[in-house]
CSV table of C-alpha atoms in Angstrom, one decimal:
chain,number,residue,atom,x,y,z
X,1,MET,CA,130.8,84.8,85.7
X,2,ASN,CA,131.9,88.8,85.6
X,3,ILE,CA,129.1,90.8,85.6
X,4,GLY,CA,129.0,94.9,85.3
X,5,VAL,CA,126.2,96.7,87.6
X,6,ILE,CA,125.3,100.0,86.0
X,7,GLY,CA,124.5,102.5,89.3
X,8,THR,CA,126.3,102.8,92.3
X,9,GLY,CA,122.7,103.7,94.4
X,10,ASN,CA,121.2,101.6,97.3
X,11,VAL,CA,120.0,98.4,94.5
X,12,GLY,CA,123.1,99.1,92.8
X,13,GLN,CA,125.0,98.8,95.9
X,14,THR,CA,122.6,95.4,96.8
X,15,LEU,CA,123.6,93.9,94.1
X,16,ALA,CA,127.2,93.7,93.9
X,17,ALA,CA,128.0,93.3,97.2
X,18,LYS,CA,125.8,90.2,96.5
X,19,LEU,CA,127.0,89.2,93.7
X,20,SER,CA,130.3,89.7,94.6
X,21,SER,CA,130.0,86.6,97.8
X,22,LEU,CA,128.1,84.4,95.0
X,23,GLY,CA,131.9,84.8,94.0
X,24,HIS,CA,131.4,86.6,90.6
X,25,ALA,CA,133.8,89.2,89.5
X,26,VAL,CA,131.6,92.3,90.1
X,27,LEU,CA,132.5,95.5,88.5
X,28,ILE,CA,130.3,98.2,89.5
X,29,GLY,CA,129.9,101.4,87.2
X,30,THR,CA,129.2,105.1,87.2
X,31,ARG,CA,130.0,108.4,85.5
X,32,ASN,CA,132.3,110.0,87.6
X,33,VAL,CA,135.2,107.1,88.9
X,34,ALA,CA,137.3,109.7,90.7
X,35,GLU,CA,134.6,111.7,92.3
X,36,LYS,CA,132.5,108.1,93.0
X,37,ALA,CA,135.1,107.1,95.2
X,38,VAL,CA,135.7,109.6,97.0
X,39,SER,CA,132.3,110.2,97.6
X,40,THR,CA,131.2,110.2,101.7
X,41,GLY,CA,128.3,110.3,103.3
X,42,LYS,CA,126.0,113.5,104.2
X,43,ASP,CA,124.8,113.7,107.6
X,44,GLY,CA,127.1,110.8,109.2
X,45,LYS,CA,125.2,108.2,107.1
X,46,SER,CA,128.1,105.9,105.1
X,47,GLY,CA,128.6,106.7,102.0
X,48,PHE,CA,130.0,105.3,98.7
X,49,LYS,CA,133.9,105.3,99.9
X,50,GLU,CA,133.0,103.3,103.0
X,51,TRP,CA,130.5,100.6,101.3
X,52,LEU,CA,133.1,100.1,98.3
X,53,ALA,CA,136.4,99.7,101.4
X,54,ALA,CA,133.2,97.7,102.9
X,55,ASN,CA,132.6,95.6,100.2
X,56,SER,CA,136.5,95.7,98.3
X,57,ASN,CA,136.1,92.2,96.1
X,58,VAL,CA,133.7,94.6,94.4
X,59,LYS,CA,135.5,97.0,91.5
X,60,LEU,CA,134.5,100.8,90.6
X,61,ALA,CA,134.8,101.9,87.3
X,62,THR,CA,133.4,104.0,84.0
X,63,PHE,CA,129.9,102.4,83.2
X,64,ALA,CA,131.7,102.2,79.9
X,65,ASP,CA,134.2,99.9,81.7
X,66,ALA,CA,131.9,98.0,83.6
X,67,ALA,CA,129.9,96.5,80.3
X,68,ALA,CA,133.1,95.7,78.2
X,69,SER,CA,134.2,92.6,80.7
X,70,ALA,CA,129.8,91.3,81.9
X,71,GLU,CA,128.5,88.9,80.5
X,72,ILE,CA,125.7,90.0,82.8
X,73,VAL,CA,124.9,94.2,82.5
X,74,ILE,CA,122.3,94.4,85.5
X,75,ASN,CA,121.3,98.2,84.8
X,76,ALA,CA,120.6,99.2,88.6
X,77,THR,CA,120.6,103.0,87.9
X,78,HIS,CA,117.0,105.3,88.4
X,79,GLY,CA,114.6,104.6,85.6
X,80,GLY,CA,114.1,108.2,84.5
X,81,ILE,CA,117.7,108.3,83.3
X,82,SER,CA,117.8,104.4,82.3
X,83,VAL,CA,118.8,104.7,78.7
X,84,ASN,CA,121.6,107.5,78.9
X,85,ALA,CA,123.4,105.2,81.3
X,86,LEU,CA,123.2,102.3,79.1
X,87,GLN,CA,124.6,104.6,75.9
X,88,LEU,CA,126.9,106.1,78.3
X,89,ALA,CA,127.9,101.9,79.1
X,90,GLY,CA,127.9,102.1,75.2
X,91,ALA,CA,126.2,99.8,72.8
X,92,LYS,CA,129.7,98.3,71.7
X,93,ASN,CA,130.0,97.4,74.8
X,94,LEU,CA,126.1,95.3,75.7
X,95,GLU,CA,126.4,94.0,71.9
X,96,GLY,CA,124.7,90.0,72.7
X,97,LYS,CA,125.0,90.7,76.2
X,98,ILE,CA,122.0,90.0,78.9
X,99,ILE,CA,121.3,93.6,80.3
X,100,LEU,CA,118.8,92.1,83.6
X,101,ASP,CA,117.1,95.6,83.9
X,102,LEU,CA,115.6,96.3,87.6
X,103,ALA,CA,115.1,99.7,87.5
X,104,ASN,CA,111.3,101.7,87.5
X,105,PRO,CA,110.5,104.7,85.1
X,106,LEU,CA,109.7,106.6,88.3
X,107,ASP,CA,108.6,109.9,88.2
X,108,PHE,CA,109.9,111.9,91.8
X,109,SER,CA,109.4,115.5,90.6
X,110,HIS,CA,105.4,115.7,92.4
X,111,GLY,CA,106.1,114.6,95.4
X,112,THR,CA,105.4,111.0,96.9
X,113,PRO,CA,104.6,108.6,95.6
X,114,PRO,CA,106.0,108.9,92.4
X,115,ARG,CA,104.6,108.4,89.9
X,116,LEU,CA,104.9,106.5,86.3
X,117,ILE,CA,107.0,108.3,83.5
X,118,PRO,CA,103.3,108.7,80.8
X,119,GLU,CA,106.1,107.9,78.1
X,120,LEU,CA,107.5,104.8,79.2
X,121,SER,CA,104.3,103.5,81.3
X,122,ASN,CA,101.1,102.1,79.8
X,123,ILE,CA,101.6,101.5,76.3
X,124,ASN,CA,105.5,101.0,76.7
X,125,SER,CA,107.8,100.7,79.4
X,126,LEU,CA,111.3,101.1,81.0
X,127,GLY,CA,111.9,97.7,79.8
X,128,GLU,CA,110.6,97.4,75.8
X,129,GLU,CA,112.9,101.0,75.6
X,130,ILE,CA,115.6,99.9,76.7
X,131,GLN,CA,115.3,96.1,74.3
X,132,LYS,CA,114.4,99.1,71.9
X,133,SER,CA,117.6,101.9,72.1
X,134,PHE,CA,120.3,98.4,72.3
X,135,PRO,CA,118.5,95.8,69.3
X,136,LEU,CA,121.5,93.4,70.2
X,137,SER,CA,122.1,92.7,73.6
X,138,LYS,CA,118.8,90.7,75.7
X,139,VAL,CA,116.8,92.5,77.9
X,140,VAL,CA,115.6,90.1,81.0
X,141,LYS,CA,112.9,92.7,82.7
X,142,THR,CA,112.9,90.9,86.3
X,143,LEU,CA,113.0,91.8,90.5
X,144,ASN,CA,111.7,95.4,90.1
X,145,THR,CA,108.4,94.5,91.8
X,146,MET,CA,109.7,94.8,95.3
X,147,TRP,CA,112.7,96.1,97.4
X,148,CYS,CA,116.3,95.3,97.2
X,149,GLY,CA,116.9,93.7,99.9
X,150,LEU,CA,114.8,91.1,98.8
X,151,MET,CA,115.8,91.0,95.4
X,152,ILE,CA,118.9,88.7,97.2
X,153,ASN,CA,117.7,87.1,99.6
X,154,PRO,CA,114.0,86.1,98.4
X,155,ASP,CA,113.5,84.4,102.0
X,156,LEU,CA,113.8,87.0,104.0
X,157,VAL,CA,110.1,86.7,104.2
X,158,GLY,CA,107.3,84.1,103.9
X,159,GLY,CA,110.4,81.5,103.3
X,160,GLY,CA,110.6,82.5,100.0
X,161,ASP,CA,107.4,81.9,98.7
X,162,HIS,CA,106.4,84.8,96.9
X,163,VAL,CA,106.3,86.1,92.9
X,164,ASN,CA,109.3,87.1,90.8
X,165,TYR,CA,108.4,87.3,87.2
X,166,LEU,CA,110.5,87.5,84.2
X,167,SER,CA,110.1,89.6,80.9
X,168,GLY,CA,112.2,89.4,77.6
X,169,ASN,CA,112.2,88.8,74.0
X,170,ASP,CA,115.5,85.3,74.2
X,171,VAL,CA,115.0,82.2,75.8
X,172,GLU,CA,118.1,81.9,76.8
X,173,ALA,CA,118.8,84.8,78.2
X,174,LYS,CA,116.0,84.0,80.9
X,175,ALA,CA,117.6,81.0,81.6
X,176,LYS,CA,120.7,82.3,82.0
X,177,VAL,CA,118.7,85.0,84.6
X,178,LYS,CA,116.4,82.2,86.0
X,179,SER,CA,119.8,80.6,87.3
X,180,LEU,CA,121.3,83.5,88.5
X,181,LEU,CA,117.4,84.6,90.6
X,182,LYS,CA,118.3,80.9,92.5
X,183,GLU,CA,121.4,81.6,93.5
X,184,PHE,CA,120.0,84.8,95.1
X,185,GLY,CA,117.8,81.5,97.0
X,186,TRP,CA,114.8,82.3,94.7
X,187,LYS,CA,112.8,78.8,93.6
X,188,ASP,CA,111.7,77.7,90.6
X,189,GLU,CA,108.2,77.4,90.6
X,190,ASN,CA,108.2,80.7,92.5
X,191,LEU,CA,109.9,82.7,88.8
X,192,PHE,CA,106.8,83.5,86.3
X,193,ASP,CA,107.9,83.9,82.4
X,194,LEU,CA,105.4,86.9,81.1
X,195,GLY,CA,106.8,85.7,78.1
X,196,ASP,CA,108.6,88.2,76.0
X,197,ILE,CA,109.8,92.5,76.8
X,198,THR,CA,106.1,93.9,77.0
X,199,GLY,CA,106.0,92.3,80.1
X,200,ALA,CA,107.6,94.8,81.1
X,201,ARG,CA,104.0,96.6,81.1
X,202,ALA,CA,102.7,94.4,83.6
X,203,THR,CA,105.8,94.7,86.4
X,204,GLU,CA,106.5,98.0,86.0
X,205,ALA,CA,103.2,99.0,86.6
X,206,VAL,CA,102.7,97.7,90.2
X,207,LEU,CA,104.8,99.8,91.9
X,208,PRO,CA,101.3,102.1,92.2
X,209,ILE,CA,100.4,99.7,94.4
X,210,TRP,CA,103.8,98.1,96.1
X,211,LEU,CA,104.1,101.8,96.8
X,212,ARG,CA,101.0,102.4,97.9
X,213,VAL,CA,101.1,99.1,100.7
X,214,SER,CA,104.5,99.7,101.2
X,215,GLY,CA,103.3,103.4,102.7
X,216,ALA,CA,100.9,101.5,104.5
X,217,LEU,CA,103.1,98.8,106.6
X,218,LYS,CA,106.2,101.3,106.4
X,219,THR,CA,107.9,99.1,105.1
X,220,GLY,CA,109.7,97.5,102.1
X,221,ALA,CA,109.9,93.8,103.0
X,222,PHE,CA,106.7,92.6,101.7
X,223,ASN,CA,106.2,90.4,98.0
X,224,PHE,CA,103.2,89.4,96.4
X,225,ARG,CA,102.6,85.6,95.6
X,226,ILE,CA,99.9,84.6,93.7
X,227,ILE,CA,97.5,82.8,95.5
X,228,ARG,CA,95.1,80.2,92.7
Y,1,MET,CA,69.6,96.6,101.9
Y,2,ASN,CA,68.7,98.5,99.5
Y,3,ILE,CA,71.6,97.6,96.8
Y,4,GLY,CA,71.2,99.5,93.0
Y,5,VAL,CA,73.4,97.5,91.0
Y,6,ILE,CA,74.9,100.1,87.3
Y,7,GLY,CA,75.5,97.5,85.1
Y,8,THR,CA,73.4,94.9,83.4
Y,9,GLY,CA,77.0,92.6,82.2
Y,10,ASN,CA,78.3,89.4,83.6
Y,11,VAL,CA,80.6,91.6,87.1
Y,12,GLY,CA,76.5,93.3,87.9
Y,13,GLN,CA,74.5,89.7,86.8
Y,14,THR,CA,77.0,88.2,89.6
Y,15,LEU,CA,76.7,91.1,92.3
Y,16,ALA,CA,73.1,90.9,91.8
Y,17,ALA,CA,72.3,87.3,92.3
Y,18,LYS,CA,75.0,86.9,95.3
Y,19,LEU,CA,74.1,90.3,96.6
Y,20,SER,CA,69.8,88.6,96.2
Y,21,SER,CA,70.8,85.2,98.0
Y,22,LEU,CA,72.1,87.0,100.8
Y,23,GLY,CA,68.3,88.8,101.2
Y,24,HIS,CA,69.2,92.5,100.2
Y,25,ALA,CA,67.0,93.8,97.6
Y,26,VAL,CA,68.4,94.3,94.4
Y,27,LEU,CA,67.5,96.9,91.7
Y,28,ILE,CA,69.8,95.9,89.1
Y,29,GLY,CA,69.7,98.7,86.2
Y,30,THR,CA,70.1,99.3,82.5
Y,31,ARG,CA,69.5,102.1,80.5
Y,32,ASN,CA,67.1,100.3,78.5
Y,33,VAL,CA,64.9,97.9,80.2
Y,34,ALA,CA,61.9,97.1,77.6
Y,35,GLU,CA,65.0,96.9,75.8
Y,36,LYS,CA,67.3,94.5,78.4
Y,37,ALA,CA,63.9,92.2,79.1
Y,38,VAL,CA,64.1,90.3,76.4
Y,39,SER,CA,68.1,90.3,76.0
Y,40,THR,CA,68.1,86.7,74.3
Y,41,GLY,CA,72.0,85.7,74.1
Y,42,LYS,CA,73.8,85.5,71.0
Y,43,ASP,CA,75.6,81.7,69.3
Y,44,GLY,CA,73.2,79.4,71.7
Y,45,LYS,CA,74.6,81.8,75.3
Y,46,SER,CA,72.0,82.6,77.3
Y,47,GLY,CA,71.6,85.7,77.5
Y,48,PHE,CA,70.1,88.5,79.9
Y,49,LYS,CA,66.5,87.4,79.8
Y,50,GLU,CA,67.1,83.4,80.6
Y,51,TRP,CA,69.7,85.3,83.5
Y,52,LEU,CA,67.2,87.4,84.9
Y,53,ALA,CA,64.1,84.2,85.0
Y,54,ALA,CA,66.5,82.5,86.8
Y,55,ASN,CA,66.8,85.5,89.6
Y,56,SER,CA,64.0,86.1,89.8
Y,57,ASN,CA,63.8,88.1,93.2
Y,58,VAL,CA,66.4,90.9,91.2
Y,59,LYS,CA,64.4,93.5,89.4
Y,60,LEU,CA,65.1,94.9,86.3
Y,61,ALA,CA,64.8,99.3,86.7
Y,62,THR,CA,66.2,102.3,84.7
Y,63,PHE,CA,69.8,103.5,86.5
Y,64,ALA,CA,68.0,105.8,87.8
Y,65,ASP,CA,65.7,103.9,89.8
Y,66,ALA,CA,68.3,101.5,90.9
Y,67,ALA,CA,70.1,104.1,92.0
Y,68,ALA,CA,67.2,106.0,93.4
Y,69,SER,CA,65.9,103.5,96.7
Y,70,ALA,CA,69.2,102.2,97.0
Y,71,GLU,CA,71.2,102.1,100.2
Y,72,ILE,CA,74.3,101.2,98.3
Y,73,VAL,CA,74.7,102.2,94.4
Y,74,ILE,CA,77.3,99.7,93.1
Y,75,ASN,CA,79.6,100.9,90.3
Y,76,ALA,CA,79.2,97.6,87.5
Y,77,THR,CA,80.1,99.4,84.4
Y,78,HIS,CA,82.4,99.2,81.8
Y,79,GLY,CA,85.0,102.4,83.0
Y,80,GLY,CA,84.9,103.9,80.5
Y,81,ILE,CA,81.7,104.7,80.6
Y,82,SER,CA,80.8,104.3,84.4
Y,83,VAL,CA,81.0,109.0,84.8
Y,84,ASN,CA,78.0,108.4,82.0
Y,85,ALA,CA,76.5,106.1,83.4
Y,86,LEU,CA,76.4,107.3,86.4
Y,87,GLN,CA,74.9,110.9,85.5
Y,88,LEU,CA,72.0,109.2,84.3
Y,89,ALA,CA,70.9,107.4,87.2
Y,90,GLY,CA,71.7,110.6,88.9
Y,91,ALA,CA,73.8,113.0,91.0
Y,92,LYS,CA,70.3,113.3,92.7
Y,93,ASN,CA,69.7,109.9,93.9
Y,94,LEU,CA,73.2,109.4,94.1
Y,95,GLU,CA,73.6,112.3,96.8
Y,96,GLY,CA,74.9,111.1,100.1
Y,97,LYS,CA,74.5,107.5,99.2
Y,98,ILE,CA,77.7,104.6,98.9
Y,99,ILE,CA,78.9,104.3,95.6
Y,100,LEU,CA,81.2,101.5,95.7
Y,101,ASP,CA,83.5,101.2,92.4
Y,102,LEU,CA,84.0,98.1,91.3
Y,103,ALA,CA,84.9,98.8,87.6
Y,104,ASN,CA,88.3,99.8,85.5
Y,105,PRO,CA,89.2,102.8,83.4
Y,106,LEU,CA,90.3,100.3,80.4
Y,107,ASP,CA,90.5,100.6,76.4
Y,108,PHE,CA,90.3,97.7,74.7
Y,109,SER,CA,90.0,99.8,71.0
Y,110,HIS,CA,93.9,98.9,70.4
Y,111,GLY,CA,92.8,95.1,71.1
Y,112,THR,CA,94.1,92.5,73.6
Y,113,PRO,CA,95.2,93.3,77.0
Y,114,PRO,CA,93.2,96.3,77.3
Y,115,ARG,CA,95.3,99.4,78.4
Y,116,LEU,CA,94.1,101.7,80.3
Y,117,ILE,CA,92.3,104.9,79.6
Y,118,PRO,CA,95.2,107.4,79.5
Y,119,GLU,CA,93.2,110.5,81.8
Y,120,LEU,CA,92.1,108.1,84.2
Y,121,SER,CA,95.7,106.6,85.1
Y,122,ASN,CA,98.4,107.2,86.8
Y,123,ILE,CA,98.1,110.6,88.0
Y,124,ASN,CA,94.0,110.2,87.5
Y,125,SER,CA,91.4,107.3,88.6
Y,126,LEU,CA,88.3,106.5,87.6
Y,127,GLY,CA,87.3,106.3,91.0
Y,128,GLU,CA,88.8,109.8,92.0
Y,129,GLU,CA,86.9,111.1,88.8
Y,130,ILE,CA,83.5,109.1,90.0
Y,131,GLN,CA,84.6,111.3,93.8
Y,132,LYS,CA,84.9,114.4,91.5
Y,133,SER,CA,81.5,114.2,89.3
Y,134,PHE,CA,79.6,113.1,92.7
Y,135,PRO,CA,81.0,115.4,95.4
Y,136,LEU,CA,78.3,114.8,97.5
Y,137,SER,CA,78.2,110.8,97.2
Y,138,LYS,CA,80.9,109.0,99.1
Y,139,VAL,CA,82.7,106.7,96.6
Y,140,VAL,CA,84.3,103.1,98.2
Y,141,LYS,CA,86.5,101.5,95.4
Y,142,THR,CA,87.1,98.1,96.1
Y,143,LEU,CA,87.1,95.0,94.6
Y,144,ASN,CA,88.1,95.9,91.0
Y,145,THR,CA,91.2,93.8,91.6
Y,146,MET,CA,90.0,90.4,91.1
Y,147,TRP,CA,87.6,88.2,88.4
Y,148,CYS,CA,84.1,89.0,90.0
Y,149,GLY,CA,83.9,85.2,90.6
Y,150,LEU,CA,86.1,85.7,93.7
Y,151,MET,CA,84.7,89.3,94.2
Y,152,ILE,CA,81.7,87.4,95.9
Y,153,ASN,CA,83.4,84.6,96.3
Y,154,PRO,CA,86.5,84.4,98.2
Y,155,ASP,CA,87.0,81.2,99.4
Y,156,LEU,CA,87.1,80.1,95.5
Y,157,VAL,CA,91.0,79.9,96.1
Y,158,GLY,CA,94.0,80.3,98.7
Y,159,GLY,CA,90.9,79.6,101.4
Y,160,GLY,CA,90.4,83.3,101.0
Y,161,ASP,CA,93.8,83.9,101.8
Y,162,HIS,CA,94.2,87.3,99.6
Y,163,VAL,CA,93.9,90.6,99.2
Y,164,ASN,CA,91.1,92.9,98.2
Y,165,TYR,CA,91.8,97.0,99.2
Y,166,LEU,CA,89.5,99.7,99.5
Y,167,SER,CA,90.3,102.6,99.6
Y,168,GLY,CA,87.6,106.5,99.9
Y,169,ASN,CA,87.7,109.5,101.7
Y,170,ASP,CA,84.4,108.1,104.1
Y,171,VAL,CA,85.7,106.1,106.9
Y,172,GLU,CA,82.2,105.2,107.6
Y,173,ALA,CA,81.3,104.4,104.0
Y,174,LYS,CA,84.1,102.3,103.8
Y,175,ALA,CA,83.2,100.8,107.6
Y,176,LYS,CA,79.8,99.4,105.8
Y,177,VAL,CA,81.4,98.1,102.8
Y,178,LYS,CA,83.6,95.8,104.4
Y,179,SER,CA,80.8,94.3,106.6
Y,180,LEU,CA,79.0,94.2,102.8
Y,181,LEU,CA,82.5,92.1,101.5
Y,182,LYS,CA,82.4,90.4,105.0
Y,183,GLU,CA,79.2,88.2,103.8
Y,184,PHE,CA,80.6,88.0,100.9
Y,185,GLY,CA,82.6,85.5,103.1
Y,186,TRP,CA,85.5,87.9,103.4
Y,187,LYS,CA,87.8,87.8,106.3
Y,188,ASP,CA,89.3,91.1,108.3
Y,189,GLU,CA,92.4,90.8,107.1
Y,190,ASN,CA,91.9,90.4,104.0
Y,191,LEU,CA,91.2,93.5,103.7
Y,192,PHE,CA,93.4,96.1,103.2
Y,193,ASP,CA,92.6,99.7,104.3
Y,194,LEU,CA,94.7,101.8,101.8
Y,195,GLY,CA,93.2,105.7,102.8
Y,196,ASP,CA,91.8,108.3,100.8
Y,197,ILE,CA,90.2,107.2,96.7
Y,198,THR,CA,93.8,108.3,95.6
Y,199,GLY,CA,94.1,104.8,97.0
Y,200,ALA,CA,91.9,104.1,93.4
Y,201,ARG,CA,95.2,105.1,90.9
Y,202,ALA,CA,96.9,102.1,93.1
Y,203,THR,CA,94.4,99.7,93.0
Y,204,GLU,CA,93.1,100.1,89.0
Y,205,ALA,CA,96.9,99.9,87.9
Y,206,VAL,CA,97.1,96.5,88.7
Y,207,LEU,CA,95.3,95.5,85.9
Y,208,PRO,CA,98.3,95.0,83.8
Y,209,ILE,CA,99.3,92.7,85.7
Y,210,TRP,CA,96.7,90.5,86.1
Y,211,LEU,CA,95.6,90.3,83.0
Y,212,ARG,CA,99.8,88.9,82.0
Y,213,VAL,CA,99.3,86.5,84.1
Y,214,SER,CA,95.3,85.4,84.1
Y,215,GLY,CA,97.1,85.3,80.3
Y,216,ALA,CA,99.6,83.1,80.9
Y,217,LEU,CA,97.7,81.2,83.8
Y,218,LYS,CA,94.4,80.5,81.9
Y,219,THR,CA,92.1,81.7,84.4
Y,220,GLY,CA,90.9,84.5,85.9
Y,221,ALA,CA,90.4,82.1,89.4
Y,222,PHE,CA,94.2,83.3,91.3
Y,223,ASN,CA,94.7,86.4,93.0
Y,224,PHE,CA,97.6,88.3,94.4
Y,225,ARG,CA,97.9,88.0,99.1
Y,226,ILE,CA,100.1,89.9,100.7
Y,227,ILE,CA,104.1,88.2,102.3
Y,228,ARG,CA,104.8,90.1,104.8
């Protein structure tokens, strides 16, 4: 499948590398290709240039090009700039397509732990805002309640038995995303359909407890299981 | 132990009955004792009068009297009126005492699922608001992330192995609350200390996902387990 990943940060890299290793044709989109292609790490850390060299099947592209040829577009940008990044990708390029949104509307400007962006929480959500901004696309919110290492490798903890929510207005789009999630190792019984895209209000609101627990455990390698 | 339960709703009743069955001396507090004592159910449902008759070891009292003799005061009121109810109980009656706060700042005025009250969420919480309002009391936020049936009987699901958070500024107060929780059947390893009272921001923010999952499962008899 042709997949476009919007965002070249840690989450975007993790998703792109995994999807590529599964045999998908992956374009990873950025604002400025020329700049990103040569961006090296700071303080001796490996940068995007090195990552791209190590993942040579993934192609770097503009947001627009990454979206244009894709069947599924993954939003892996910071929640505060997601709508803008997708606008740069272009509504036309996103039309009729699935936008798999795994971002969170976090505001880091007041220190840690980050807050939720007020206009995108409680009675709204990033998932809904994206759906409203791109009414001809099919937004599926999923994977946003965990560390990216677990998104693509659920077996890393608890034999993979922990919950991943899906919210979205289009049933077929959710089915397609579910099938992609199964390629990552997600079991059907751990994929929890919350209904329409307003479910994103609930899953984005998981972040405060996720961040606090993560701070206490000093790891992101955990998730929640629903016990009945 | 002398325990005062503030609030005579379903949650208050559940806590008071359990505590009384464990041998504690329980006063359950209400705004208007004379009125509450004779309040019967609507539509053939059993009311408070019937509940009190069935739980005759629990004594009905004013908010103030329920707090005055108590060592631990449990806030089981609706989050939107909790501070007011505790003010009626009287700061003097709460001084130096543990306020076990299990309420949530939910706003039901816009239908279901309820929203979080904006002024009491994201960068504030009900737990913090109570602590600020009663600086000489020791607020411990706990039990607010689940249905009241599970609060007092964790074994009801998953062999009791699911998480209950504690947040509070006073370490001794948290230890005392932990010991009370153990009387309910909570195991040490499932009691997760989130640190100071700002942890209430995180646990109160669990409500949106709790409500949505509860709606999908059509039960409140579930909880979350942390999987590492």
